[in-house]
């Protein structure tokens, strides 16, 4: 374990020294961390992956998730839905549930040894998008602004939307009751915890933002204290929720929404610099760990059905529902193609997958871990290759439309 920590630190240090050069070569921090994690996994004979312990890993993963979900929710600009409310609601509350259901349905055919609650857990792990592997797309000006805004909103909210479903399915998967009793027990046990999480998230997020606004008006805060407050908010929310038996990372997500909607930023980019850096370091640990776990999972081979499931999740499971819900949305065909075709998986998928792995029975846990590795690695490869092609096509179509408009004006 000592050498694993040393490997994480060394990777971050080396990347920091040559980050600009690696960026020019198209090598992302995620690629570097996954490669280094796999190398350490190979060199230590999978000691890190084998040593994963539920009691030690679970609170660490939940804390990382809390900060990641808060940071995602607090990064949305232009109102709750980035100025794209109708389209965002279609994506989050129509396309996303259809994708989850499609993943479960496909899993019943390709992974027959798994029950539907475990498949629902798996769907919640692999379906929501995260642009960590291809973050440059969110800043690529060749992609229309409203498409990038939709991606930001979906990435920011999707994990929080599926979190209650994930916890509900996880409680069903680990229960020892009959199916009917498990559902009733999960609802009875989950709803109070969810209500506590939502209430406390709103209270802490809105309250801290209101206090920060008041302190700013009186000149009580410094630039540094504003940055530190943004990091303290999700940690405080998570810890208090654990103390009152709420759902910590759901509360952190709600806290991020409440904080972001109430806060009157002086300079939002400067104020969130520190949490972005903290988030980067925490996700660096997640991606390094993923590299080590991926080597452990893949070195003995995988079933073809698991690979097929992973490919379908990355393609059909997202593309078909998104394409359908965006018909007659006012978006052009290239814009719809971008939204349907770009659905990478990343940090949240890894964290949710590792968390489920620590609490599920052995055989389902191994299958879920394998599928998560296939989907995330496949996302890096598929979206890294297909994404630039879709972006170039969208840019060409956009230039064509603009040239037609200019010609009409003259």
mmCIF file of C-alpha atoms in Angstrom:
data_model
loop_
_atom_site.group_PDB
_atom_site.id
_atom_site.type_symbol
_atom_site.label_atom_id
_atom_site.label_comp_id
_atom_site.label_asym_id
_atom_site.label_seq_id
_atom_site.Cartn_x
_atom_site.Cartn_y
_atom_site.Cartn_z
ATOM 1 C CA UNK A 1 0.000 0.000 0.000
ATOM 2 C CA UNK A 2 2.922 2.345 0.731
ATOM 3 C CA UNK A 3 4.222 1.914 -2.810
ATOM 4 C CA UNK A 4 0.749 2.532 -4.177
ATOM 5 C CA UNK A 5 0.565 5.903 -2.412
ATOM 6 C CA UNK A 6 4.080 6.660 -3.625
ATOM 7 C CA UNK A 7 2.988 5.783 -7.161
ATOM 8 C CA UNK A 8 0.020 8.177 -7.003
ATOM 9 C CA UNK A 9 2.192 11.007 -5.679
ATOM 10 C CA UNK A 10 4.956 10.371 -8.219
ATOM 11 C CA UNK A 11 2.481 10.336 -11.107
ATOM 12 C CA UNK A 12 0.931 13.642 -10.048
ATOM 13 C CA UNK A 13 4.377 15.229 -9.605
ATOM 14 C CA UNK A 14 5.645 14.042 -13.004
ATOM 15 C CA UNK A 15 2.447 15.122 -14.752
ATOM 16 C CA UNK A 16 2.660 18.552 -13.090
ATOM 17 C CA UNK A 17 6.181 19.089 -14.447
ATOM 18 C CA UNK A 18 5.303 18.277 -18.068
ATOM 19 C CA UNK A 19 1.554 19.009 -18.232
ATOM 20 C CA UNK A 20 1.751 21.524 -21.072
ATOM 21 C CA UNK A 21 3.899 19.248 -23.239
ATOM 22 C CA UNK A 22 1.595 16.267 -22.634
ATOM 23 C CA UNK A 23 -1.378 18.446 -23.531
ATOM 24 C CA UNK A 24 0.231 19.288 -26.887
ATOM 25 C CA UNK A 25 0.675 15.574 -27.549
ATOM 26 C CA UNK A 26 -2.980 14.898 -26.745
ATOM 27 C CA UNK A 27 -2.140 12.943 -23.580
ATOM 28 C CA UNK A 28 -4.686 13.758 -20.889
ATOM 29 C CA UNK A 29 -4.150 13.485 -17.109
ATOM 30 C CA UNK A 30 -6.628 10.582 -17.098
ATOM 31 C CA UNK A 31 -4.525 8.598 -19.579
ATOM 32 C CA UNK A 32 -1.405 9.214 -17.488
ATOM 33 C CA UNK A 33 -3.050 8.170 -14.231
ATOM 34 C CA UNK A 34 -4.707 5.039 -15.648
ATOM 35 C CA UNK A 35 -1.445 3.922 -17.247
ATOM 36 C CA UNK A 36 0.499 4.553 -14.032
ATOM 37 C CA UNK A 37 -2.122 2.737 -11.954
ATOM 38 C CA UNK A 38 -2.015 -0.259 -14.270
ATOM 39 C CA UNK A 39 1.789 -0.260 -14.106
ATOM 40 C CA UNK A 40 1.738 -0.234 -10.301
ATOM 41 C CA UNK A 41 -0.903 -2.984 -10.313
ATOM 42 C CA UNK A 42 1.329 -5.102 -12.522
ATOM 43 C CA UNK A 43 4.519 -4.359 -10.528
ATOM 44 C CA UNK A 44 2.891 -5.082 -7.146
ATOM 45 C CA UNK A 45 1.071 -8.207 -8.381
ATOM 46 C CA UNK A 46 -2.346 -6.612 -7.831
ATOM 47 C CA UNK A 47 -1.639 -5.969 -4.144
ATOM 48 C CA UNK A 48 -3.657 -2.749 -4.188
ATOM 49 C CA UNK A 49 -6.746 -4.205 -5.889
ATOM 50 C CA UNK A 50 -6.720 -7.266 -3.642
ATOM 51 C CA UNK A 51 -6.304 -5.122 -0.527
ATOM 52 C CA UNK A 52 -9.460 -3.076 -1.147
ATOM 53 C CA UNK A 53 -11.406 -3.314 2.102
ATOM 54 C CA UNK A 54 -15.016 -2.238 2.425
ATOM 55 C CA UNK A 55 -14.651 -0.613 5.839
ATOM 56 C CA UNK A 56 -11.639 1.458 4.755
ATOM 57 C CA UNK A 57 -12.677 2.286 1.189
ATOM 58 C CA UNK A 58 -16.385 3.068 1.608
ATOM 59 C CA UNK A 59 -16.058 6.357 3.581
ATOM 60 C CA UNK A 60 -13.209 7.510 1.324
ATOM 61 C CA UNK A 61 -15.236 6.888 -1.843
ATOM 62 C CA UNK A 62 -18.334 8.543 -0.380
ATOM 63 C CA UNK A 63 -16.337 11.629 0.631
ATOM 64 C CA UNK A 64 -14.841 11.899 -2.862
ATOM 65 C CA UNK A 65 -18.306 11.482 -4.384
ATOM 66 C CA UNK A 66 -19.684 14.191 -2.100
ATOM 67 C CA UNK A 67 -17.093 16.725 -3.260
ATOM 68 C CA UNK A 68 -17.363 15.681 -6.926
ATOM 69 C CA UNK A 69 -21.176 15.932 -6.938
ATOM 70 C CA UNK A 70 -21.112 19.289 -5.144
ATOM 71 C CA UNK A 71 -18.517 20.641 -7.589
ATOM 72 C CA UNK A 72 -20.549 19.458 -10.585
ATOM 73 C CA UNK A 73 -23.776 21.014 -9.298
ATOM 74 C CA UNK A 74 -22.098 24.269 -8.229
ATOM 75 C CA UNK A 75 -20.457 24.725 -11.636
ATOM 76 C CA UNK A 76 -23.730 25.237 -13.556
ATOM 77 C CA UNK A 77 -24.109 28.792 -14.848
ATOM 78 C CA UNK A 78 -27.141 30.582 -16.269
ATOM 79 C CA UNK A 79 -29.703 29.391 -13.730
ATOM 80 C CA UNK A 80 -30.635 25.913 -12.559
ATOM 81 C CA UNK A 81 -30.423 24.448 -16.058
ATOM 82 C CA UNK A 82 -27.898 26.705 -17.761
ATOM 83 C CA UNK A 83 -30.564 28.553 -19.725
ATOM 84 C CA UNK A 84 -31.663 25.297 -21.398
ATOM 85 C CA UNK A 85 -34.430 24.208 -19.041
ATOM 86 C CA UNK A 86 -36.738 22.405 -21.501
ATOM 87 C CA UNK A 87 -33.953 20.483 -23.208
ATOM 88 C CA UNK A 88 -32.195 19.699 -19.918
ATOM 89 C CA UNK A 89 -35.410 18.326 -18.407
ATOM 90 C CA UNK A 90 -35.880 16.087 -21.441
ATOM 91 C CA UNK A 91 -32.333 14.778 -21.081
ATOM 92 C CA UNK A 92 -32.423 14.240 -17.311
ATOM 93 C CA UNK A 93 -35.969 13.043 -16.674
ATOM 94 C CA UNK A 94 -36.917 11.330 -19.938
ATOM 95 C CA UNK A 95 -33.796 10.161 -21.779
ATOM 96 C CA UNK A 96 -31.854 9.183 -18.645
ATOM 97 C CA UNK A 97 -34.594 6.954 -17.133
ATOM 98 C CA UNK A 98 -35.143 5.314 -20.540
ATOM 99 C CA UNK A 99 -31.395 4.638 -20.763
ATOM 100 C CA UNK A 100 -31.376 3.106 -17.274
ATOM 101 C CA UNK A 101 -34.326 0.869 -18.171
ATOM 102 C CA UNK A 102 -32.693 -0.114 -21.473
ATOM 103 C CA UNK A 103 -29.475 -1.073 -19.690
ATOM 104 C CA UNK A 104 -31.415 -3.279 -17.244
ATOM 105 C CA UNK A 105 -33.394 -4.888 -20.078
ATOM 106 C CA UNK A 106 -30.244 -5.626 -22.116
ATOM 107 C CA UNK A 107 -28.539 -6.944 -18.985
ATOM 108 C CA UNK A 108 -31.345 -9.438 -18.384
ATOM 109 C CA UNK A 109 -30.538 -10.946 -21.785
ATOM 110 C CA UNK A 110 -26.737 -10.754 -21.756
ATOM 111 C CA UNK A 111 -26.040 -11.218 -18.030
ATOM 112 C CA UNK A 112 -28.710 -13.737 -16.964
ATOM 113 C CA UNK A 113 -27.075 -14.580 -13.643
ATOM 114 C CA UNK A 114 -27.830 -11.129 -12.219
ATOM 115 C CA UNK A 115 -31.097 -10.011 -10.611
ATOM 116 C CA UNK A 116 -32.825 -6.834 -11.762
ATOM 117 C CA UNK A 117 -31.825 -4.837 -8.640
ATOM 118 C CA UNK A 118 -28.162 -5.613 -9.288
ATOM 119 C CA UNK A 119 -28.594 -4.724 -12.956
ATOM 120 C CA UNK A 120 -30.198 -1.448 -11.867
ATOM 121 C CA UNK A 121 -27.178 -0.762 -9.663
ATOM 122 C CA UNK A 122 -24.983 -1.499 -12.672
ATOM 123 C CA UNK A 123 -27.044 0.823 -14.886
ATOM 124 C CA UNK A 124 -26.714 3.639 -12.350
ATOM 125 C CA UNK A 125 -22.951 3.094 -12.371
ATOM 126 C CA UNK A 126 -22.330 3.051 -16.138
ATOM 127 C CA UNK A 127 -25.088 5.167 -17.756
ATOM 128 C CA UNK A 128 -24.575 8.741 -16.367
ATOM 129 C CA UNK A 129 -22.056 10.813 -18.311
ATOM 130 C CA UNK A 130 -18.812 12.336 -17.045
ATOM 131 C CA UNK A 131 -16.455 14.283 -19.299
ATOM 132 C CA UNK A 132 -13.345 13.698 -17.176
ATOM 133 C CA UNK A 133 -11.744 11.471 -19.871
ATOM 134 C CA UNK A 134 -12.402 14.043 -22.640
ATOM 135 C CA UNK A 135 -12.832 17.302 -20.721
ATOM 136 C CA UNK A 136 -11.521 19.361 -23.653
ATOM 137 C CA UNK A 137 -14.867 18.864 -25.443
ATOM 138 C CA UNK A 138 -16.573 21.109 -22.887
ATOM 139 C CA UNK A 139 -14.297 23.984 -23.914
ATOM 140 C CA UNK A 140 -14.123 23.306 -27.658
ATOM 141 C CA UNK A 141 -15.642 26.332 -29.411
ATOM 142 C CA UNK A 142 -16.349 24.247 -32.517
ATOM 143 C CA UNK A 143 -19.175 22.692 -30.480
ATOM 144 C CA UNK A 144 -22.184 25.052 -30.385
ATOM 145 C CA UNK A 145 -22.539 26.890 -27.087
ATOM 146 C CA UNK A 146 -25.996 25.504 -26.270
ATOM 147 C CA UNK A 147 -24.727 21.945 -26.786
ATOM 148 C CA UNK A 148 -21.830 22.570 -24.400
ATOM 149 C CA UNK A 149 -24.266 24.081 -21.895
ATOM 150 C CA UNK A 150 -26.460 20.990 -22.118
ATOM 151 C CA UNK A 151 -23.443 18.742 -21.610
ATOM 152 C CA UNK A 152 -22.476 20.795 -18.543
ATOM 153 C CA UNK A 153 -25.970 20.570 -17.088
ATOM 154 C CA UNK A 154 -26.316 16.848 -17.774
ATOM 155 C CA UNK A 155 -22.878 16.078 -16.340
ATOM 156 C CA UNK A 156 -23.595 18.255 -13.322
ATOM 157 C CA UNK A 157 -26.979 16.763 -12.476
ATOM 158 C CA UNK A 158 -27.080 13.214 -13.867
ATOM 159 C CA UNK A 159 -25.156 11.592 -11.000
ATOM 160 C CA UNK A 160 -27.310 13.364 -8.441
ATOM 161 C CA UNK A 161 -30.491 12.320 -10.234
ATOM 162 C CA UNK A 162 -29.517 8.627 -10.266
ATOM 163 C CA UNK A 163 -28.080 8.615 -6.730
ATOM 164 C CA UNK A 164 -31.415 7.873 -4.968
ATOM 165 C CA UNK A 165 -32.154 5.140 -7.540
ATOM 166 C CA UNK A 166 -28.657 3.721 -6.994
ATOM 167 C CA UNK A 167 -29.101 3.621 -3.217
ATOM 168 C CA UNK A 168 -32.571 2.090 -3.546
ATOM 169 C CA UNK A 169 -31.282 -0.642 -5.896
ATOM 170 C CA UNK A 170 -28.256 -1.250 -3.688
ATOM 171 C CA UNK A 171 -30.468 -1.778 -0.643
ATOM 172 C CA UNK A 172 -32.554 -4.286 -2.622
ATOM 173 C CA UNK A 173 -29.444 -6.082 -3.855
ATOM 174 C CA UNK A 174 -28.036 -6.640 -0.376
ATOM 175 C CA UNK A 175 -31.299 -7.496 1.400
ATOM 176 C CA UNK A 176 -32.206 -10.937 2.691
ATOM 177 C CA UNK A 177 -35.991 -10.633 2.245
ATOM 178 C CA UNK A 178 -38.363 -11.765 -0.456
ATOM 179 C CA UNK A 179 -38.687 -9.454 -3.468
ATOM 180 C CA UNK A 180 -41.855 -7.776 -2.204
ATOM 181 C CA UNK A 181 -40.487 -7.411 1.323
ATOM 182 C CA UNK A 182 -37.212 -6.014 -0.046
ATOM 183 C CA UNK A 183 -38.974 -3.348 -2.075
ATOM 184 C CA UNK A 184 -41.140 -2.312 0.873
ATOM 185 C CA UNK A 185 -38.148 -2.298 3.222
ATOM 186 C CA UNK A 186 -36.040 -0.300 0.765
ATOM 187 C CA UNK A 187 -38.752 2.323 0.324
ATOM 188 C CA UNK A 188 -39.454 2.584 4.047
ATOM 189 C CA UNK A 189 -35.775 2.770 4.903
ATOM 190 C CA UNK A 190 -34.674 4.904 1.980
ATOM 191 C CA UNK A 191 -37.287 7.658 1.853
ATOM 192 C CA UNK A 192 -36.614 9.063 5.353
ATOM 193 C CA UNK A 193 -32.854 9.095 4.690
ATOM 194 C CA UNK A 194 -33.436 10.756 1.331
ATOM 195 C CA UNK A 195 -35.727 13.371 2.899
ATOM 196 C CA UNK A 196 -33.107 14.135 5.560
ATOM 197 C CA UNK A 197 -30.419 14.455 2.871
ATOM 198 C CA UNK A 198 -32.474 16.844 0.727
ATOM 199 C CA UNK A 199 -33.542 18.993 3.677
ATOM 200 C CA UNK A 200 -30.054 19.206 5.154
ATOM 201 C CA UNK A 201 -28.472 19.839 1.747
ATOM 202 C CA UNK A 202 -30.849 22.733 1.095
ATOM 203 C CA UNK A 203 -30.342 24.117 4.599
ATOM 204 C CA UNK A 204 -26.541 23.939 4.612
ATOM 205 C CA UNK A 205 -26.054 25.011 0.976
ATOM 206 C CA UNK A 206 -28.558 27.867 1.066
ATOM 207 C CA UNK A 207 -27.535 28.913 4.577
ATOM 208 C CA UNK A 208 -23.816 29.032 3.845
ATOM 209 C CA UNK A 209 -24.398 30.978 0.615
ATOM 210 C CA UNK A 210 -26.640 33.480 2.450
ATOM 211 C CA UNK A 211 -24.014 33.916 5.170
ATOM 212 C CA UNK A 212 -21.291 34.358 2.531
ATOM 213 C CA UNK A 213 -23.371 37.011 0.765
ATOM 214 C CA UNK A 214 -23.893 38.864 4.055
ATOM 215 C CA UNK A 215 -20.202 38.577 4.971
ATOM 216 C CA UNK A 216 -19.182 39.895 1.542
ATOM 217 C CA UNK A 217 -21.425 42.942 1.901
ATOM 218 C CA UNK A 218 -19.676 43.787 5.167
ATOM 219 C CA UNK A 219 -16.188 43.106 3.818
ATOM 220 C CA UNK A 220 -15.564 40.223 6.228
ATOM 221 C CA UNK A 221 -14.221 37.734 3.664
ATOM 222 C CA UNK A 222 -10.964 37.449 1.748
ATOM 223 C CA UNK A 223 -10.375 35.812 -1.633
ATOM 224 C CA UNK A 224 -8.807 32.843 0.118
ATOM 225 C CA UNK A 225 -11.675 32.407 2.583
ATOM 226 C CA UNK A 226 -14.193 32.426 -0.280
ATOM 227 C CA UNK A 227 -12.315 29.590 -1.974
ATOM 228 C CA UNK A 228 -11.991 27.593 1.245
ATOM 229 C CA UNK A 229 -15.709 27.967 2.010
ATOM 230 C CA UNK A 230 -16.632 26.266 -1.271
ATOM 231 C CA UNK A 231 -14.589 23.205 -0.250
ATOM 232 C CA UNK A 232 -15.864 23.203 3.311
ATOM 233 C CA UNK A 233 -19.533 23.210 2.264
ATOM 234 C CA UNK A 234 -19.734 19.667 0.794
ATOM 235 C CA UNK A 235 -17.509 18.200 3.517
ATOM 236 C CA UNK A 236 -19.662 19.732 6.266
ATOM 237 C CA UNK A 237 -22.841 18.574 4.549
ATOM 238 C CA UNK A 238 -21.545 15.032 4.108
ATOM 239 C CA UNK A 239 -20.273 14.655 7.678
ATOM 240 C CA UNK A 240 -23.437 16.068 9.273
ATOM 241 C CA UNK A 241 -25.583 13.782 7.104
ATOM 242 C CA UNK A 242 -23.603 10.754 8.168
ATOM 243 C CA UNK A 243 -24.164 11.816 11.776
ATOM 244 C CA UNK A 244 -27.940 12.006 11.329
ATOM 245 C CA UNK A 245 -28.082 8.888 9.103
ATOM 246 C CA UNK A 246 -28.903 10.689 5.870
ATOM 247 C CA UNK A 247 -27.416 10.013 2.428
ATOM 248 C CA UNK A 248 -24.215 12.027 2.453
ATOM 249 C CA UNK A 249 -23.415 12.369 -1.223
ATOM 250 C CA UNK A 250 -27.066 13.036 -2.179
ATOM 251 C CA UNK A 251 -27.043 15.837 0.395
ATOM 252 C CA UNK A 252 -23.792 17.226 -1.049
ATOM 253 C CA UNK A 253 -25.353 17.325 -4.516
ATOM 254 C CA UNK A 254 -28.419 19.202 -3.226
ATOM 255 C CA UNK A 255 -26.100 21.461 -1.240
ATOM 256 C CA UNK A 256 -24.266 22.356 -4.451
ATOM 257 C CA UNK A 257 -27.518 23.314 -6.190
ATOM 258 C CA UNK A 258 -28.690 25.395 -3.210
ATOM 259 C CA UNK A 259 -25.317 27.090 -2.753
ATOM 260 C CA UNK A 260 -24.951 27.913 -6.442
ATOM 261 C CA UNK A 261 -28.487 29.324 -6.746
ATOM 262 C CA UNK A 262 -28.201 31.479 -3.599
ATOM 263 C CA UNK A 263 -24.602 32.679 -3.788
ATOM 264 C CA UNK A 264 -23.888 36.126 -5.255
ATOM 265 C CA UNK A 265 -20.408 35.507 -6.596
ATOM 266 C CA UNK A 266 -17.920 38.353 -6.850
ATOM 267 C CA UNK A 267 -15.815 36.284 -9.253
ATOM 268 C CA UNK A 268 -17.198 32.762 -9.659
ATOM 269 C CA UNK A 269 -14.166 31.396 -11.541
ATOM 270 C CA UNK A 270 -11.722 32.601 -8.879
ATOM 271 C CA UNK A 271 -13.994 31.485 -6.055
ATOM 272 C CA UNK A 272 -14.161 27.911 -7.365
ATOM 273 C CA UNK A 273 -10.480 27.523 -8.269
ATOM 274 C CA UNK A 274 -9.624 25.717 -5.041
ATOM 275 C CA UNK A 275 -12.447 23.169 -5.236
ATOM 276 C CA UNK A 276 -11.503 22.467 -8.860
ATOM 277 C CA UNK A 277 -7.943 21.705 -7.718
ATOM 278 C CA UNK A 278 -9.145 19.592 -4.781
ATOM 279 C CA UNK A 279 -11.505 17.770 -7.116
ATOM 280 C CA UNK A 280 -8.642 17.132 -9.533
ATOM 281 C CA UNK A 281 -6.472 15.601 -6.785
ATOM 282 C CA UNK A 282 -9.291 13.427 -5.469
ATOM 283 C CA UNK A 283 -10.261 12.223 -8.933
ATOM 284 C CA UNK A 284 -6.572 11.571 -9.620
ATOM 285 C CA UNK A 285 -6.672 9.032 -6.791
ATOM 286 C CA UNK A 286 -9.822 7.512 -8.305
ATOM 287 C CA UNK A 287 -8.326 7.211 -11.809
ATOM 288 C CA UNK A 288 -5.041 5.785 -10.499
ATOM 289 C CA UNK A 289 -6.990 3.244 -8.465
ATOM 290 C CA UNK A 290 -9.043 2.468 -11.553
ATOM 291 C CA UNK A 291 -5.874 1.693 -13.512
ATOM 292 C CA UNK A 292 -4.724 -0.744 -10.833
ATOM 293 C CA UNK A 293 -8.153 -2.378 -10.567
ATOM 294 C CA UNK A 294 -8.507 -2.549 -14.359
ATOM 295 C CA UNK A 295 -5.296 -4.527 -14.649
ATOM 296 C CA UNK A 296 -6.488 -6.874 -11.896
ATOM 297 C CA UNK A 297 -9.853 -7.386 -13.610
ATOM 298 C CA UNK A 298 -8.679 -7.788 -17.189
ATOM 299 C CA UNK A 299 -5.557 -9.911 -16.781
ATOM 300 C CA UNK A 300 -7.654 -13.105 -16.465
ATOM 301 C CA UNK A 301 -9.884 -12.220 -19.425
ATOM 302 C CA UNK A 302 -13.561 -11.241 -19.631
ATOM 303 C CA UNK A 303 -16.740 -12.791 -21.041
ATOM 304 C CA UNK A 304 -17.838 -11.759 -24.513
ATOM 305 C CA UNK A 305 -21.316 -10.998 -23.170
ATOM 306 C CA UNK A 306 -19.834 -8.449 -20.752
ATOM 307 C CA UNK A 307 -17.956 -6.733 -23.580
ATOM 308 C CA UNK A 308 -21.102 -6.651 -25.737
ATOM 309 C CA UNK A 309 -23.072 -5.177 -22.843
ATOM 310 C CA UNK A 310 -20.423 -2.493 -22.337
ATOM 311 C CA UNK A 311 -20.368 -1.544 -26.024
ATOM 312 C CA UNK A 312 -24.167 -1.317 -26.130
ATOM 313 C CA UNK A 313 -24.171 0.922 -23.039
ATOM 314 C CA UNK A 314 -21.711 3.280 -24.714
ATOM 315 C CA UNK A 315 -23.650 3.412 -27.968
ATOM 316 C CA UNK A 316 -27.275 2.298 -28.283
ATOM 317 C CA UNK A 317 -28.316 2.737 -24.637
ATOM 318 C CA UNK A 318 -27.531 6.434 -24.764
ATOM 319 C CA UNK A 319 -27.876 7.305 -28.444
ATOM 320 C CA UNK A 320 -31.391 5.994 -29.078
ATOM 321 C CA UNK A 321 -33.208 7.626 -26.097
ATOM 322 C CA UNK A 322 -31.373 10.944 -26.538
ATOM 323 C CA UNK A 323 -32.121 11.016 -30.263
ATOM 324 C CA UNK A 324 -35.802 10.310 -29.641
ATOM 325 C CA UNK A 325 -36.337 12.889 -26.902
ATOM 326 C CA UNK A 326 -34.579 15.608 -28.897
ATOM 327 C CA UNK A 327 -36.811 15.268 -31.962
ATOM 328 C CA UNK A 328 -38.630 18.554 -32.636
ATOM 329 C CA UNK A 329 -36.445 20.227 -30.020
ATOM 330 C CA UNK A 330 -35.202 23.021 -32.272
ATOM 331 C CA UNK A 331 -31.704 21.542 -32.357
ATOM 332 C CA UNK A 332 -30.073 20.841 -35.704
ATOM 333 C CA UNK A 333 -29.229 17.283 -36.733
ATOM 334 C CA UNK A 334 -25.464 17.744 -36.058
ATOM 335 C CA UNK A 335 -26.279 19.092 -32.589
ATOM 336 C CA UNK A 336 -28.539 16.127 -31.851
ATOM 337 C CA UNK A 337 -25.827 13.782 -33.134
ATOM 338 C CA UNK A 338 -23.267 15.348 -30.792
ATOM 339 C CA UNK A 339 -25.558 15.029 -27.782
ATOM 340 C CA UNK A 340 -26.452 11.431 -28.626
ATOM 341 C CA UNK A 341 -22.957 10.328 -29.606
ATOM 342 C CA UNK A 342 -20.902 11.905 -26.833
ATOM 343 C CA UNK A 343 -21.691 10.175 -23.559
ATOM 344 C CA UNK A 344 -18.392 9.388 -21.816
ATOM 345 C CA UNK A 345 -18.161 7.676 -18.442
ATOM 346 C CA UNK A 346 -15.670 8.737 -15.815
ATOM 347 C CA UNK A 347 -14.996 9.534 -12.192
ATOM 348 C CA UNK A 348 -18.504 9.046 -10.800
ATOM 349 C CA UNK A 349 -18.871 5.681 -12.573
ATOM 350 C CA UNK A 350 -15.618 4.476 -11.027
ATOM 351 C CA UNK A 351 -16.511 5.722 -7.542
ATOM 352 C CA UNK A 352 -20.048 4.305 -7.626
ATOM 353 C CA UNK A 353 -18.730 1.039 -9.048
ATOM 354 C CA UNK A 354 -16.080 0.648 -6.344
ATOM 355 C CA UNK A 355 -18.625 1.531 -3.670
ATOM 356 C CA UNK A 356 -21.042 -1.128 -4.954
ATOM 357 C CA UNK A 357 -18.172 -3.626 -5.192
ATOM 358 C CA UNK A 358 -17.476 -3.267 -1.484
ATOM 359 C CA UNK A 359 -21.052 -4.075 -0.408
ATOM 360 C CA UNK A 360 -22.467 -6.526 -2.981
ATOM 361 C CA UNK A 361 -22.104 -10.331 -2.747
ATOM 362 C CA UNK A 362 -18.902 -11.683 -4.311
ATOM 363 C CA UNK A 363 -20.052 -12.962 -7.728
ATOM 364 C CA UNK A 364 -22.313 -10.014 -8.656
ATOM 365 C CA UNK A 365 -19.667 -7.641 -7.328
ATOM 366 C CA UNK A 366 -17.010 -9.156 -9.600
ATOM 367 C CA UNK A 367 -19.317 -8.924 -12.624
ATOM 368 C CA UNK A 368 -20.233 -5.314 -11.868
ATOM 369 C CA UNK A 369 -16.569 -4.368 -11.424
ATOM 370 C CA UNK A 370 -15.660 -6.007 -14.734
ATOM 371 C CA UNK A 371 -18.474 -4.255 -16.620
ATOM 372 C CA UNK A 372 -17.550 -0.905 -15.056
ATOM 373 C CA UNK A 373 -13.933 -1.340 -16.176
ATOM 374 C CA UNK A 374 -15.025 -2.293 -19.707
ATOM 375 C CA UNK A 375 -17.365 0.692 -19.996
ATOM 376 C CA UNK A 376 -14.927 3.284 -18.647
ATOM 377 C CA UNK A 377 -11.975 1.999 -20.689
ATOM 378 C CA UNK A 378 -14.241 1.698 -23.709
ATOM 379 C CA UNK A 379 -15.403 5.256 -23.147
ATOM 380 C CA UNK A 380 -11.834 6.545 -23.191
ATOM 381 C CA UNK A 381 -11.179 4.681 -26.457
ATOM 382 C CA UNK A 382 -14.508 5.148 -28.256
ATOM 383 C CA UNK A 383 -15.163 8.768 -27.318
ATOM 384 C CA UNK A 384 -11.517 9.642 -27.739
ATOM 385 C CA UNK A 385 -11.721 8.355 -31.336
ATOM 386 C CA UNK A 386 -15.321 9.115 -32.345
ATOM 387 C CA UNK A 387 -15.669 12.402 -30.461
ATOM 388 C CA UNK A 388 -13.241 14.444 -32.593
ATOM 389 C CA UNK A 389 -14.942 13.141 -35.774
ATOM 390 C CA UNK A 390 -18.376 14.260 -34.560
ATOM 391 C CA UNK A 391 -16.975 17.626 -33.514
ATOM 392 C CA UNK A 392 -15.346 18.180 -36.919
ATOM 393 C CA UNK A 393 -18.594 17.297 -38.706
ATOM 394 C CA UNK A 394 -20.558 19.673 -36.502
ATOM 395 C CA UNK A 395 -18.019 22.427 -37.157
ATOM 396 C CA UNK A 396 -18.234 21.898 -40.950
ATOM 397 C CA UNK A 397 -22.046 21.940 -40.897
ATOM 398 C CA UNK A 398 -22.017 25.027 -38.701
ATOM 399 C CA UNK A 399 -19.658 26.843 -41.077
ATOM 400 C CA UNK A 400 -21.898 25.854 -43.987
ATOM 401 C CA UNK A 401 -24.982 27.303 -42.308
ATOM 402 C CA UNK A 402 -23.147 30.516 -41.412
ATOM 403 C CA UNK A 403 -21.896 30.944 -44.983
ATOM 404 C CA UNK A 404 -25.449 30.501 -46.314
ATOM 405 C CA UNK A 405 -26.711 33.117 -43.850
ATOM 406 C CA UNK A 406 -23.981 35.567 -44.860
ATOM 407 C CA UNK A 407 -24.757 35.028 -48.546
ATOM 408 C CA UNK A 408 -28.452 35.676 -47.925
ATOM 409 C CA UNK A 409 -27.634 38.893 -46.076
ATOM 410 C CA UNK A 410 -25.597 40.167 -49.047
#
